[in-house]
Coordinates of N, CA and C in Angstrom, one line a residue:
M1270 N 79.6 20.8 56.9 CA 80.5 20.3 57.0 C 81.8 20.4 57.9
A1271 N 83.0 19.5 58.4 CA 83.6 19.5 59.9 C 84.9 20.6 59.3
I1272 N 85.5 21.2 60.1 CA 87.1 21.9 60.0 C 87.6 20.9 60.8
L1273 N 88.7 20.5 59.5 CA 89.7 19.1 60.2 C 90.9 19.5 59.7
K1274 N 91.3 19.2 61.0 CA 93.2 19.5 60.8 C 93.7 18.3 60.0
A1275 N 94.5 19.3 59.4 CA 95.6 18.1 58.7 C 97.1 18.5 58.4
D1276 N 97.5 17.8 57.8 CA 99.3 17.3 57.4 C 99.4 16.4 56.2
L1277 N 99.2 17.2 55.0 CA 99.5 16.1 53.9 C 100.8 15.9 53.4
H1278 N 102.1 16.1 54.2 CA 103.0 15.8 53.9 C 104.5 15.6 54.8
I1279 N 103.9 14.5 55.3 CA 105.1 13.8 56.4 C 106.1 12.8 56.4
H1280 N 107.0 12.3 56.8 CA 108.1 11.2 56.4 C 108.2 10.0 57.6
T1281 N 108.3 9.3 57.8 CA 108.2 8.2 59.0 C 109.7 7.5 58.6
S1282 N 109.4 6.4 59.4 CA 110.6 5.7 59.6 C 110.6 4.4 58.5
E1283 N 109.7 4.3 57.5 CA 109.5 3.6 56.8 C 109.9 4.6 55.3
D1284 N 110.9 5.3 55.5 CA 111.4 6.3 54.2 C 112.5 5.6 54.0
P1285 N 113.0 5.3 52.2 CA 113.9 4.5 52.3 C 115.5 5.5 52.0
E1286 N 114.7 6.9 51.8 CA 116.0 8.0 51.5 C 116.1 8.4 53.0
D1287 N 115.9 8.7 53.9 CA 115.9 9.6 55.2 C 115.8 8.6 56.3
L1288 N 116.4 9.2 57.1 CA 116.8 8.1 58.2 C 115.6 9.6 59.6
V1289 N 114.6 8.7 59.6 CA 113.2 8.8 60.7 C 113.3 8.0 61.9
L1290 N 113.2 8.4 63.1 CA 113.3 8.0 64.2 C 111.9 8.0 64.9
Y1291 N 110.8 7.6 64.0 CA 109.2 7.8 64.4 C 108.6 6.5 63.5
S1292 N 108.1 5.8 63.5 CA 107.3 5.2 62.8 C 105.9 5.2 61.8
A1293 N 105.3 5.2 60.9 CA 104.2 5.5 60.9 C 103.1 5.2 61.9
T1294 N 103.1 4.1 62.5 CA 101.9 4.1 63.7 C 102.5 5.2 64.7
E1295 N 103.5 5.1 65.2 CA 104.0 6.5 66.6 C 103.3 7.4 65.8
L1296 N 103.8 8.2 64.7 CA 103.4 9.4 63.9 C 101.9 9.7 63.9
I1297 N 101.1 8.8 64.0 CA 99.6 8.2 63.8 C 99.4 9.0 65.3
D1298 N 99.9 7.8 65.9 CA 99.6 8.5 67.7 C 100.0 10.0 68.3
M1299 N 101.1 9.8 67.8 CA 101.4 11.4 68.2 C 100.7 12.4 67.5
A1300 N 99.9 12.4 66.1 CA 98.9 13.5 65.7 C 97.6 13.6 66.4
C1301 N 97.3 11.7 67.2 CA 95.7 11.8 67.4 C 96.0 12.4 68.6
R1302 N 97.1 12.5 69.5 CA 97.0 13.3 70.9 C 96.9 15.1 70.4
L1303 N 97.1 15.2 69.1 CA 97.4 16.8 68.9 C 96.2 17.3 68.4
G1304 N 95.1 16.2 67.8 CA 93.6 16.6 67.5 C 93.7 16.5 66.2
Y1305 N 94.9 16.0 64.8 CA 94.6 15.7 63.8 C 93.0 15.2 63.4
S1306 N 92.7 15.4 62.3 CA 92.1 14.5 61.7 C 92.3 14.0 59.8
V1307 N 93.2 14.4 59.9 CA 93.5 13.9 58.4 C 95.2 14.1 57.9
L1308 N 96.2 12.9 57.3 CA 97.1 12.9 57.7 C 97.6 12.4 56.2
A1309 N 98.3 12.4 55.6 CA 99.2 11.6 54.5 C 101.0 11.3 54.8
I1310 N 101.2 10.0 54.8 CA 102.2 9.6 54.7 C 102.7 9.5 53.5
T1311 N 104.1 10.8 53.3 CA 104.9 10.5 51.9 C 105.8 10.3 52.1
N1312 N 106.3 9.5 52.0 CA 107.8 9.1 51.9 C 108.3 8.8 50.9
H1313 N 110.0 9.2 50.4 CA 109.8 9.4 48.9 C 109.8 8.2 48.5
N1314 N 108.9 8.3 46.8 CA 109.4 7.4 46.5 C 109.1 5.7 46.4
C1315 N 108.1 6.0 47.9 CA 107.7 4.8 48.2 C 106.3 5.1 48.9
V1316 N 105.1 4.2 48.8 CA 103.7 4.3 49.5 C 104.0 3.5 50.5
T1317 N 103.6 4.3 52.0 CA 103.8 3.6 53.0 C 102.1 3.9 53.7
Y1318 N 101.4 3.2 53.2 CA 99.8 2.9 53.3 C 99.6 1.2 53.3
S1319 N 98.5 1.0 53.9 CA 98.0 -0.4 54.0 C 96.6 -0.1 54.6
G1320 N 95.8 -1.3 54.5 CA 94.6 -1.6 55.3 C 94.6 -1.3 56.8
Y1321 N 95.8 -2.1 57.4 CA 96.2 -1.8 58.8 C 96.7 -0.5 59.2
L1322 N 97.3 0.3 58.5 CA 97.2 1.4 58.6 C 96.4 2.3 58.3
R1323 N 96.0 2.0 57.5 CA 94.5 2.9 57.3 C 93.3 2.6 58.2
D1324 N 93.2 1.5 58.7 CA 92.4 1.4 60.1 C 92.6 1.6 61.3
Y1325 N 94.0 1.7 61.7 CA 94.4 2.2 62.9 C 94.5 3.4 62.8
A1326 N 94.7 4.4 61.7 CA 94.2 5.5 62.1 C 92.6 5.8 62.3
K1327 N 91.7 5.0 61.2 CA 90.8 5.3 62.0 C 89.4 5.3 63.0
E1328 N 90.8 4.0 63.9 CA 90.1 3.9 65.2 C 90.5 5.3 66.4
R1329 N 91.8 6.0 65.6 CA 91.9 6.9 66.3 C 92.0 8.7 65.6
G1330 N 90.2 8.6 65.0 CA 89.6 9.7 64.2 C 90.4 10.3 63.4
I1331 N 91.3 9.8 62.6 CA 91.9 9.8 61.5 C 92.0 9.6 60.7
V1332 N 91.6 10.3 59.3 CA 91.4 9.7 57.6 C 92.9 9.6 57.3
L1333 N 93.2 8.7 56.9 CA 94.8 8.7 55.6 C 94.6 8.8 55.0
I1334 N 95.7 9.4 54.2 CA 95.3 9.5 52.8 C 96.7 8.9 51.9
P1335 N 96.6 8.1 51.1 CA 97.7 7.4 50.4 C 98.6 8.6 49.7
G1336 N 99.7 8.2 50.2 CA 100.7 10.1 49.7 C 101.9 9.5 49.1
M1337 N 102.5 10.0 48.4 CA 104.2 9.7 48.4 C 104.9 11.2 48.0
E1338 N 106.0 11.5 48.2 CA 106.8 12.4 48.0 C 107.6 11.9 46.6
A1339 N 107.1 11.8 45.5 CA 107.9 11.5 44.0 C 109.2 12.4 43.7
T1340 N 110.0 11.7 43.3 CA 111.4 12.3 42.8 C 111.1 12.3 41.1
I1341 N 110.5 13.2 40.5 CA 110.2 13.3 39.5 C 111.0 14.4 37.9
Q1342 N 111.7 13.7 37.2 CA 112.8 14.6 36.6 C 113.8 15.3 37.2
G1343 N 113.8 14.8 38.6 CA 114.8 15.0 39.5 C 114.5 15.9 40.9
R1344 N 112.8 16.6 41.0 CA 112.0 17.4 41.2 C 111.7 16.4 41.8
H1345 N 111.2 16.8 43.3 CA 110.5 16.7 44.3 C 108.8 16.8 43.9
V1346 N 107.7 16.0 43.9 CA 106.4 16.3 43.4 C 105.6 15.3 45.0
L1347 N 104.5 16.3 45.5 CA 103.5 15.8 46.5 C 102.4 15.1 45.4
L1348 N 102.3 13.3 45.7 CA 101.4 13.1 45.0 C 99.7 12.3 46.3
H1349 N 98.8 12.3 46.2 CA 97.8 11.9 47.0 C 97.0 11.3 46.3
N1350 N 96.7 9.8 46.8 CA 95.4 9.4 46.4 C 95.5 8.6 44.9
M1351 N 96.9 8.2 44.6 CA 96.6 8.0 43.0 C 97.4 6.7 42.8
D1352 N 97.3 6.6 41.7 CA 97.5 5.0 41.0 C 99.4 4.9 41.0
F1353 N 100.2 5.0 41.9 CA 101.3 5.1 42.0 C 102.5 4.4 41.7
Q1354 N 101.7 3.2 41.0 CA 102.5 2.2 40.2 C 102.5 3.0 38.4
Q1355 N 101.9 3.9 38.0 CA 101.4 4.3 36.8 C 102.1 5.8 37.2
V1356 N 103.1 5.9 37.9 CA 104.0 6.9 37.9 C 105.4 7.0 37.4
K1357 N 105.3 7.7 36.7 CA 106.9 7.6 35.4 C 107.7 9.0 36.0
R1358 N 109.2 8.6 36.2 CA 109.5 9.4 37.0 C 110.7 10.3 36.0
D1359 N 110.5 9.6 34.6 CA 111.2 10.9 33.9 C 111.1 12.2 33.3
K1360 N 109.6 12.2 33.4 CA 109.1 13.8 33.2 C 108.1 14.1 34.2
I1361 N 107.8 15.2 34.3 CA 106.7 15.8 34.8 C 105.7 15.7 34.2
A1362 N 105.8 15.8 33.1 CA 104.3 16.3 32.0 C 103.6 15.4 31.9
R1363 N 104.3 13.6 32.2 CA 103.4 12.6 32.0 C 102.7 12.6 33.0
L1364 N 102.7 13.3 34.7 CA 101.5 13.5 35.6 C 100.3 13.8 35.0
D1365 N 100.1 14.3 33.8 CA 99.0 14.7 33.3 C 97.8 13.7 32.9
Y1366 N 98.3 12.3 32.5 CA 97.8 11.1 32.1 C 97.3 10.8 33.7
L1367 N 97.2 11.1 34.7 CA 97.0 10.5 36.0 C 96.0 11.2 36.7
K1368 N 96.1 12.7 36.1 CA 95.3 13.7 37.0 C 93.8 13.0 36.9
R1369 N 93.2 13.3 38.3 CA 91.8 12.4 37.8 C 91.2 14.0 39.5
P1370 N 89.6 13.9 39.2 CA 89.3 14.6 40.3 C 89.3 14.5 41.8
D1371 N 89.7 12.8 42.2 CA 89.8 12.2 43.4 C 91.9 12.2 43.7
N1372 N 91.9 12.7 43.3 CA 93.7 12.8 42.8 C 94.1 14.1 43.4
L1373 N 95.5 14.1 44.0 CA 95.9 15.5 44.1 C 97.5 15.6 43.6
I1374 N 97.5 16.7 43.5 CA 99.1 17.0 43.1 C 99.7 18.4 43.5
I1375 N 100.7 17.9 44.8 CA 100.9 19.7 45.3 C 102.4 20.0 45.2
A1376 N 103.0 21.0 44.8 CA 103.8 21.3 44.7 C 105.0 21.8 45.8
P1377 N 105.5 20.9 46.5 CA 106.2 20.9 47.6 C 107.7 21.9 48.1
H1378 N 107.5 22.6 49.3 CA 108.7 23.7 49.2 C 109.7 24.2 47.9
P1379 N 108.5 24.6 46.8 CA 108.9 24.7 45.4 C 109.9 25.7 45.2
Y1380 N 111.0 26.7 46.2 CA 111.5 27.7 45.7 C 112.7 27.7 46.9
F1381 N 112.6 26.3 47.9 CA 113.8 26.4 48.9 C 114.9 25.6 47.8
P1382 N 116.2 26.5 48.7 CA 117.3 25.7 48.1 C 117.4 24.6 48.1
G1383 N 117.9 23.9 46.6 CA 118.4 22.4 46.7 C 117.8 22.2 45.3
L1384 N 118.9 21.2 44.9 CA 118.2 20.7 43.3 C 116.8 20.1 43.3
V1385 N 116.5 19.3 44.4 CA 115.3 18.6 44.1 C 114.3 19.6 44.3
S1386 N 113.9 21.0 44.5 CA 112.5 22.1 44.7 C 112.7 22.3 43.2
L1387 N 111.1 22.7 43.1 CA 110.8 22.4 40.9 C 111.2 23.7 41.1
R1388 N 111.3 25.3 41.7 CA 111.5 25.8 41.0 C 111.3 26.4 39.7
G1389 N 111.8 26.7 38.1 CA 111.1 27.0 37.0 C 110.1 26.2 36.6
M1390 N 110.9 24.5 37.0 CA 109.8 23.8 36.4 C 108.0 23.6 37.1
L1391 N 107.8 24.3 38.4 CA 106.5 24.9 38.6 C 105.8 25.4 37.4
R1392 N 106.4 26.4 37.2 CA 105.8 27.4 36.6 C 105.7 27.0 34.9
R1393 N 106.7 26.4 34.7 CA 106.6 25.0 33.3 C 105.3 24.6 33.3
H1394 N 104.6 23.7 34.6 CA 104.1 22.6 34.4 C 102.9 23.5 35.3
V1395 N 102.6 24.4 35.0 CA 101.7 25.0 36.6 C 100.3 24.2 36.6
N1396 N 99.8 24.1 34.9 CA 98.7 23.6 34.9 C 98.1 21.9 35.6
L1397 N 99.2 21.4 35.8 CA 99.4 19.9 36.5 C 99.2 20.0 38.1
F1398 N 99.3 21.3 38.5 CA 99.1 21.1 40.4 C 97.8 22.1 40.5
D1399 N 97.5 20.9 41.5 CA 96.4 22.0 42.4 C 96.7 22.3 43.5
A1400 N 97.8 22.3 44.3 CA 98.1 23.6 45.0 C 99.7 23.7 45.2
V1401 N 99.9 24.3 46.4 CA 101.6 24.9 46.6 C 101.7 24.5 48.2
E1402 N 102.9 24.3 48.6 CA 102.7 24.2 50.1 C 103.6 25.0 50.5
Y1403 N 103.0 25.8 51.9 CA 103.4 26.7 52.8 C 104.2 25.5 53.8
C1404 N 105.5 25.5 53.7 CA 106.4 24.9 54.4 C 106.8 25.5 55.6
H1405 N 106.8 24.6 56.4 CA 107.1 25.1 58.1 C 108.2 25.4 58.4
F1406 N 109.6 25.6 57.4 CA 110.8 25.3 57.6 C 111.1 26.9 57.2
Y1407 N 110.6 28.0 58.6 CA 111.3 29.1 57.5 C 111.2 30.3 59.3
S1408 N 111.6 31.3 59.4 CA 112.0 32.4 60.6 C 111.3 33.5 60.0
E1409 N 111.5 34.7 60.8 CA 111.0 35.6 60.6 C 111.4 36.6 59.4
R1410 N 113.0 36.2 59.0 CA 114.3 36.9 58.5 C 114.1 36.1 57.1
L1411 N 114.0 34.9 57.0 CA 114.7 33.5 56.6 C 113.0 33.1 55.9
D1412 N 112.8 33.4 54.9 CA 111.3 32.5 54.6 C 111.4 32.6 53.2
F1413 N 111.6 31.1 52.4 CA 111.7 30.7 50.9 C 110.1 30.4 50.6
N1414 N 109.7 30.4 52.0 CA 107.7 30.8 51.4 C 107.1 32.2 50.4
R1415 N 108.1 32.9 50.4 CA 107.6 34.0 50.2 C 107.3 34.2 48.7
P1416 N 108.2 33.5 47.8 CA 107.9 33.6 46.2 C 106.7 32.6 45.7
A1417 N 106.5 31.4 46.4 CA 105.9 30.5 46.8 C 103.8 30.8 46.4
I1418 N 104.2 32.2 47.6 CA 102.8 32.6 47.9 C 102.3 33.6 46.8
K1419 N 103.5 34.4 46.5 CA 103.2 35.3 45.4 C 102.4 34.5 44.2
F1420 N 103.8 32.8 43.6 CA 103.2 32.2 42.9 C 101.7 32.1 42.5
A1421 N 101.4 31.3 43.6 CA 99.8 30.6 44.2 C 99.0 31.9 44.3
K1422 N 98.8 33.0 44.1 CA 98.3 34.5 44.1 C 98.2 34.6 42.4
E1423 N 99.4 34.9 42.0 CA 99.4 35.1 40.4 C 98.5 33.5 39.7
H1424 N 99.0 33.1 39.5 CA 97.9 31.5 39.3 C 97.1 31.2 40.2
D1425 N 96.3 31.8 40.6 CA 94.6 31.4 41.6 C 94.9 30.1 42.2
L1426 N 96.1 29.6 42.9 CA 96.4 28.0 43.4 C 95.9 28.3 44.8
P1427 N 95.4 27.1 45.3 CA 95.6 26.9 46.7 C 96.4 26.8 47.4
M1428 N 96.7 27.4 48.5 CA 98.4 26.8 49.5 C 98.2 25.7 50.5
V1429 N 98.4 24.8 51.0 CA 98.6 23.9 52.0 C 99.7 24.5 52.5
G1430 N 99.4 24.3 54.0 CA 100.3 24.4 55.3 C 100.6 23.1 55.8
S1431 N 102.1 22.6 55.9 CA 102.5 21.1 55.7 C 103.6 21.2 56.8
S1432 N 104.0 20.5 57.5 CA 105.6 20.5 58.1 C 106.8 19.7 57.4
D1433 N 106.3 18.6 56.4 CA 107.7 18.3 56.2 C 108.1 17.3 56.6
A1434 N 107.8 16.9 57.9 CA 108.0 16.6 59.0 C 109.2 15.5 58.6
H1435 N 110.5 15.2 59.4 CA 111.5 14.2 59.3 C 111.9 14.2 61.0
Q1436 N 111.6 14.9 61.5 CA 112.2 15.0 63.1 C 110.5 15.3 64.0
R1437 N 110.6 14.5 65.2 CA 109.2 15.4 66.0 C 109.0 16.6 66.0
C1438 N 110.1 17.6 66.2 CA 110.0 19.1 66.6 C 109.5 19.5 65.6
Q1439 N 109.7 19.0 64.3 CA 108.5 19.7 63.1 C 107.6 19.8 62.9
F1440 N 107.2 18.2 63.2 CA 105.3 18.1 63.1 C 104.7 19.5 64.3
H1441 N 104.0 19.7 63.9 CA 102.6 20.3 64.7 C 103.0 22.1 64.3
T1442 N 104.2 22.1 63.8 CA 104.9 23.5 63.4 C 103.5 24.6 62.5
T1443 N 103.6 23.8 62.0 CA 102.5 24.3 60.3 C 101.4 23.4 59.9
Y1444 N 100.2 23.6 60.0 CA 99.3 22.5 59.2 C 98.4 23.4 58.5
S1445 N 97.2 22.6 58.0 CA 96.0 23.1 57.4 C 94.6 22.7 58.6
L1446 N 94.2 23.6 58.2 CA 92.6 23.1 58.5 C 91.6 23.4 57.3
I1447 N 91.0 22.4 56.9 CA 90.9 22.0 55.9 C 88.8 21.8 56.3
E1448 N 88.1 23.0 55.4 CA 87.1 21.8 55.7 C 86.2 21.2 54.3
A1449 N 85.9 20.0 55.2 CA 85.6 19.1 54.4 C 84.7 18.1 55.2
E1450 N 84.4 16.6 54.4 CA 83.6 15.6 55.6 C 85.0 14.6 55.6
P1451 N 85.4 14.2 56.5 CA 86.5 13.5 57.4 C 86.4 11.8 56.2
E1452 N 86.6 12.0 55.0 CA 86.9 11.1 53.8 C 88.0 11.8 52.9
P1453 N 88.9 10.9 52.2 CA 89.5 11.1 51.4 C 89.2 12.1 50.1
E1454 N 88.1 11.4 49.5 CA 87.8 12.4 48.3 C 87.5 13.8 48.6
S1455 N 86.9 14.0 49.7 CA 86.0 15.1 50.2 C 87.4 16.1 50.5
V1456 N 88.5 15.5 51.1 CA 89.4 16.1 51.6 C 90.0 16.8 50.1
I1457 N 90.4 16.2 49.4 CA 91.0 16.4 48.1 C 90.0 17.5 46.9
R1458 N 88.8 17.2 47.5 CA 88.3 18.3 46.4 C 88.1 19.6 47.2
A1459 N 88.6 19.7 48.7 CA 88.2 21.0 49.4 C 89.6 21.5 49.0
V1460 N 90.6 21.1 49.0 CA 92.0 21.6 49.1 C 91.7 21.9 47.5
K1461 N 91.4 21.4 46.3 CA 91.3 21.8 44.9 C 90.4 23.3 45.0
S1462 N 89.2 23.4 45.8 CA 88.5 24.4 45.7 C 89.2 25.6 47.0
G1463 N 90.1 25.3 47.0 CA 90.5 26.5 48.2 C 89.8 26.8 49.5
K1464 N 89.3 25.4 50.2 CA 88.6 25.6 51.3 C 90.1 25.1 52.5
V1465 N 90.9 25.8 52.5 CA 92.2 25.6 53.2 C 92.3 26.9 54.3
R1466 N 92.7 26.6 55.2 CA 93.1 27.8 56.2 C 94.8 27.5 56.8
I1467 N 95.4 28.1 56.4 CA 97.2 28.2 57.0 C 96.8 28.6 58.1
V1468 N 97.4 27.1 59.6 CA 98.1 27.7 60.7 C 99.7 27.4 60.8
T1469 N 100.3 28.5 61.2 CA 102.0 28.7 61.2 C 102.4 29.6 61.7
R1470 N 103.6 29.2 62.1 CA 104.5 30.2 63.0 C 105.8 30.3 62.4
P1471 N 106.3 31.6 62.5 CA 108.0 31.0 62.2 C 108.9 31.1 63.3
L1472 N 109.9 29.7 62.5 CA 110.4 28.9 64.1 C 111.8 30.1 64.0
P1473 N 112.4 29.8 65.4 CA 113.7 30.7 66.0 C 114.8 30.2 64.8
L1474 N 115.8 30.9 64.6 CA 116.7 30.6 63.3 C 117.9 29.5 64.0
S1475 N 117.6 29.4 65.7 CA 118.6 28.1 66.2 C 117.4 26.7 65.7
L1476 N 116.7 27.1 65.9 CA 115.7 25.5 65.8 C 116.1 25.3 64.0
L1477 N 115.9 26.4 63.3 CA 116.2 25.5 61.8 C 117.7 25.1 61.6
L1478 N 119.0 25.7 62.6 CA 119.5 25.2 62.2 C 120.1 23.6 62.9
K1479 N 119.4 23.5 64.1 CA 119.3 22.3 64.9 C 118.7 21.5 64.1
I1480 N 117.3 21.7 63.1 CA 116.8 20.9 62.3 C 117.7 20.4 61.4
E1481 N 118.2 21.5 60.7 CA 119.5 20.9 59.2 C 120.6 20.0 59.8
L1482 N 121.1 20.6 60.8 CA 122.5 19.6 61.4 C 122.0 17.9 61.8
K1483 N 120.6 17.9 62.2 CA 120.2 16.4 62.2 C 120.0 15.8 61.6
M1484 N 119.5 16.5 60.4 CA 119.3 16.3 59.0 C 120.6 15.5 58.4
F1485 N 121.7 16.4 58.5 CA 122.5 16.0 57.7 C 123.3 14.8 58.3
W1486 N 123.0 14.8 59.7 CA 124.3 13.6 60.6 C 123.7 12.3 60.2
R1487 N 121.6 12.7 60.3 CA 121.1 11.0 60.0 C 121.8 11.1 58.6
N1488 N 121.2 11.7 56.9 CA 121.5 10.9 56.4 C 123.2 10.3 56.3
R1489 N 123.9 11.1 56.8 CA 125.4 10.7 56.7 C 125.5 9.2 57.3
I1490 N 124.8 9.0 58.1 CA 124.6 7.7 59.0 C 123.9 6.5 58.2
L1491 N 122.5 7.2 57.5 CA 122.0 6.4 56.9 C 123.3 5.8 55.2
K1492 N 123.9 6.4 54.6 CA 124.0 6.2 53.3 C 125.2 5.3 54.0
R1493 N 125.7 5.3 54.8 CA 127.1 4.3 55.4 C 126.7 3.0 55.2
F1494 N 125.4 2.4 55.3 CA 124.4 1.2 55.5 C 123.9 0.4 54.2

């Protein structure tokens, strides 16, 4: 088994809900330069995946896993390698019918402030989730990952480090090292069995503020068009 550098939660300019200034191919090039082996582009409520993108990534030594950050019952859920057309957005419980050994359901930033975070819905539907996200957006003093860490330990769920990048400065701040063969099903099995190590570092509070302000202004611009 190889140790694969991975990020399973990233956004690109193909995202219909957030303004991101790099495309899927630009992300793959950036990830290649930084030594990544596995990526999942998880734009909001749409799948940014094709034979062209899969081959473009493969030529650069990267396994591209189909993904989406779906809004289901008003909350964000990360889905990987799934029949996305069958995903119903009215009830999280309906995901039970789509679970398979070769797909992955992750709870993203579950206890971060915001209406789209799972919070209590994670505990209510814990049996649906294969892993919990350790999100990059934290500092030494301000860290909403702490309750997620506690929850994952209580329920024996693996944690996956990811960037949830919408800006270049977010990418490569938190990622995962996964012990797997370089193909989607092997990566998914490894995550489910906890063969994951998180690489992360707290960010300066000033950088967190900069990221948040950019997100605010970019989304204001997007809403004008």
